[in-house]
């Protein structure tokens, strides 16, 4: 039934950007495999394929890939939306939380990309879309650790782009500024206050960016696409 649909894996699909991408592309008749840890939130997507687990567990990553291959035989899009943020000066930041962030934002994401590259090479096509950040292109005080994780994904993606020259495999980093999601829920002061951003981006802005990227013809590459709210001034 889904053989003519585009197959998409969306990580971080239980909230925020990942949830919005999964919901919107499902409505546009893409076939979505959605994953995150919170099963109750994934269920709200009301889609067939939800896989609940921790992306830092590599057996779980294998099971995601095996599920997709055995059910659909291929995957067209990997949306790397799972991510977390830790802020603080290098000297005061909670180093254990930073380590967890490094494991998810870099190690788990890198490993999934690595696995998908093997699949994409076999099928001769595919697209990796990483939700990076404006902080993957510049650094701010107290954002060094988070920036480092996004710089890492940018570096990996740029090398991949070069290694994939002439193939039908694409890689894109979307680099948003502040988006209203649950990412900063436990911050004592929300960045929209500290950065004086009156109108942050919303998840629909990111979905529109994704749709723009997806509608490009086969010969077009969009390696990076930055999207900022109008009050972003650094
Ligand atoms: N919001 C912004 O201002 C902003 C700006 C630039 C870039 N970004 C990036 O956008 C991406 C999405 O963030 P968001 O803003 O949509 O935040 P969010 O609403 O907090 O979503 C984060 C997602 O990651 C999942 N996740 C966290 N830890 C996980 C783990 N160990 N295993 C599997 N899934 C895990 C969460 O699901 P569970 O908790 O259910 O596992 C959730 O679905 C992140 O990479 C973030 O860095 C966000």
PDB file of C-alpha atoms in Angstrom, residues 137-221:
ATOM      1  CA  UNK A 137      27.417  28.396  12.709  1.00  0.00           C
ATOM      2  CA  UNK A 138      28.346  30.790  15.517  1.00  0.00           C
ATOM      3  CA  UNK A 139      29.051  30.666  19.237  1.00  0.00           C
ATOM      4  CA  UNK A 140      27.664  32.616  22.167  1.00  0.00           C
ATOM      5  CA  UNK A 141      28.938  32.764  25.737  1.00  0.00           C
ATOM      6  CA  UNK A 142      27.142  30.047  27.801  1.00  0.00           C
ATOM      7  CA  UNK A 143      26.219  28.195  24.602  1.00  0.00           C
ATOM      8  CA  UNK A 144      29.625  26.639  23.914  1.00  0.00           C
ATOM      9  CA  UNK A 145      28.671  23.049  24.707  1.00  0.00           C
ATOM     10  CA  UNK A 146      25.426  23.092  22.695  1.00  0.00           C
ATOM     11  CA  UNK A 147      27.138  24.945  19.842  1.00  0.00           C
ATOM     12  CA  UNK A 148      29.862  22.310  19.825  1.00  0.00           C
ATOM     13  CA  UNK A 149      27.271  19.582  19.203  1.00  0.00           C
ATOM     14  CA  UNK A 150      25.717  21.492  16.322  1.00  0.00           C
ATOM     15  CA  UNK A 151      29.119  22.433  14.840  1.00  0.00           C
ATOM     16  CA  UNK A 152      29.921  18.713  14.881  1.00  0.00           C
ATOM     17  CA  UNK A 153      26.826  17.854  12.863  1.00  0.00           C
ATOM     18  CA  UNK A 154      27.547  20.701  10.459  1.00  0.00           C
ATOM     19  CA  UNK A 155      31.094  19.401   9.941  1.00  0.00           C
ATOM     20  CA  UNK A 156      29.912  15.863   9.359  1.00  0.00           C
ATOM     21  CA  UNK A 157      27.242  17.069   6.925  1.00  0.00           C
ATOM     22  CA  UNK A 158      29.668  19.246   4.951  1.00  0.00           C
ATOM     23  CA  UNK A 159      32.112  16.367   4.570  1.00  0.00           C
ATOM     24  CA  UNK A 160      29.246  14.090   3.538  1.00  0.00           C
ATOM     25  CA  UNK A 161      28.130  16.570   0.907  1.00  0.00           C
ATOM     26  CA  UNK A 162      31.595  16.437  -0.637  1.00  0.00           C
ATOM     27  CA  UNK A 163      31.815  12.648  -0.381  1.00  0.00           C
ATOM     28  CA  UNK A 164      28.399  12.343  -2.032  1.00  0.00           C
ATOM     29  CA  UNK A 165      29.237  14.556  -5.018  1.00  0.00           C
ATOM     30  CA  UNK A 166      27.546  13.259  -8.154  1.00  0.00           C
ATOM     31  CA  UNK A 167      25.291  10.800  -6.321  1.00  0.00           C
ATOM     32  CA  UNK A 168      21.541  11.007  -5.750  1.00  0.00           C
ATOM     33  CA  UNK A 169      22.043  11.234  -1.997  1.00  0.00           C
ATOM     34  CA  UNK A 170      21.458  14.621  -0.371  1.00  0.00           C
ATOM     35  CA  UNK A 171      22.298  16.087   3.013  1.00  0.00           C
ATOM     36  CA  UNK A 172      20.836  19.289   4.434  1.00  0.00           C
ATOM     37  CA  UNK A 173      21.286  21.144   7.711  1.00  0.00           C
ATOM     38  CA  UNK A 174      18.431  23.412   8.726  1.00  0.00           C
ATOM     39  CA  UNK A 175      19.777  26.124  11.042  1.00  0.00           C
ATOM     40  CA  UNK A 176      16.926  27.678  13.027  1.00  0.00           C
ATOM     41  CA  UNK A 177      17.117  30.538  15.472  1.00  0.00           C
ATOM     42  CA  UNK A 178      14.742  30.455  18.412  1.00  0.00           C
ATOM     43  CA  UNK A 179      11.692  28.239  17.842  1.00  0.00           C
ATOM     44  CA  UNK A 180       8.870  27.937  20.390  1.00  0.00           C
ATOM     45  CA  UNK A 181       8.989  24.287  21.521  1.00  0.00           C
ATOM     46  CA  UNK A 182       9.546  22.404  24.772  1.00  0.00           C
ATOM     47  CA  UNK A 183      13.325  22.665  24.389  1.00  0.00           C
ATOM     48  CA  UNK A 184      13.721  25.535  26.874  1.00  0.00           C
ATOM     49  CA  UNK A 185      10.872  24.525  29.204  1.00  0.00           C
ATOM     50  CA  UNK A 186      13.041  24.120  32.287  1.00  0.00           C
ATOM     51  CA  UNK A 187      15.091  27.296  31.762  1.00  0.00           C
ATOM     52  CA  UNK A 188      14.647  29.839  34.559  1.00  0.00           C
ATOM     53  CA  UNK A 189      14.456  32.624  31.959  1.00  0.00           C
ATOM     54  CA  UNK A 190      13.233  31.736  28.476  1.00  0.00           C
ATOM     55  CA  UNK A 191      15.612  32.892  25.695  1.00  0.00           C
ATOM     56  CA  UNK A 192      12.840  34.919  24.126  1.00  0.00           C
ATOM     57  CA  UNK A 193      13.111  37.165  27.201  1.00  0.00           C
ATOM     58  CA  UNK A 194      16.898  37.135  27.567  1.00  0.00           C
ATOM     59  CA  UNK A 195      17.409  37.675  23.827  1.00  0.00           C
ATOM     60  CA  UNK A 196      14.450  40.039  23.529  1.00  0.00           C
ATOM     61  CA  UNK A 197      12.874  38.100  20.692  1.00  0.00           C
ATOM     62  CA  UNK A 198       9.258  39.212  20.654  1.00  0.00           C
ATOM     63  CA  UNK A 199       8.148  36.827  17.954  1.00  0.00           C
ATOM     64  CA  UNK A 200      10.171  33.610  17.895  1.00  0.00           C
ATOM     65  CA  UNK A 201       9.778  31.142  15.052  1.00  0.00           C
ATOM     66  CA  UNK A 202       7.073  28.531  15.412  1.00  0.00           C
ATOM     67  CA  UNK A 203       7.222  24.922  14.307  1.00  0.00           C
ATOM     68  CA  UNK A 204       5.116  25.685  11.224  1.00  0.00           C
ATOM     69  CA  UNK A 205       7.925  27.968   9.982  1.00  0.00           C
ATOM     70  CA  UNK A 206      10.283  24.999  10.130  1.00  0.00           C
ATOM     71  CA  UNK A 207       7.741  22.742   8.412  1.00  0.00           C
ATOM     72  CA  UNK A 208       7.486  25.265   5.554  1.00  0.00           C
ATOM     73  CA  UNK A 209      11.286  25.260   5.287  1.00  0.00           C
ATOM     74  CA  UNK A 210      11.247  21.465   5.101  1.00  0.00           C
ATOM     75  CA  UNK A 211       8.596  21.508   2.385  1.00  0.00           C
ATOM     76  CA  UNK A 212      10.681  23.995   0.375  1.00  0.00           C
ATOM     77  CA  UNK A 213      13.679  21.685   0.642  1.00  0.00           C
ATOM     78  CA  UNK A 214      11.663  18.584  -0.300  1.00  0.00           C
ATOM     79  CA  UNK A 215      10.201  20.120  -3.434  1.00  0.00           C
ATOM     80  CA  UNK A 216      13.602  20.813  -5.003  1.00  0.00           C
ATOM     81  CA  UNK A 217      14.432  18.781  -8.098  1.00  0.00           C
ATOM     82  CA  UNK A 218      16.973  15.941  -7.998  1.00  0.00           C
ATOM     83  CA  UNK A 219      19.861  18.054  -9.339  1.00  0.00           C
ATOM     84  CA  UNK A 220      19.522  20.768  -6.642  1.00  0.00           C
ATOM     85  CA  UNK A 221      21.437  20.660  -3.350  1.00  0.00           C
TER      86      UNK A 221
END
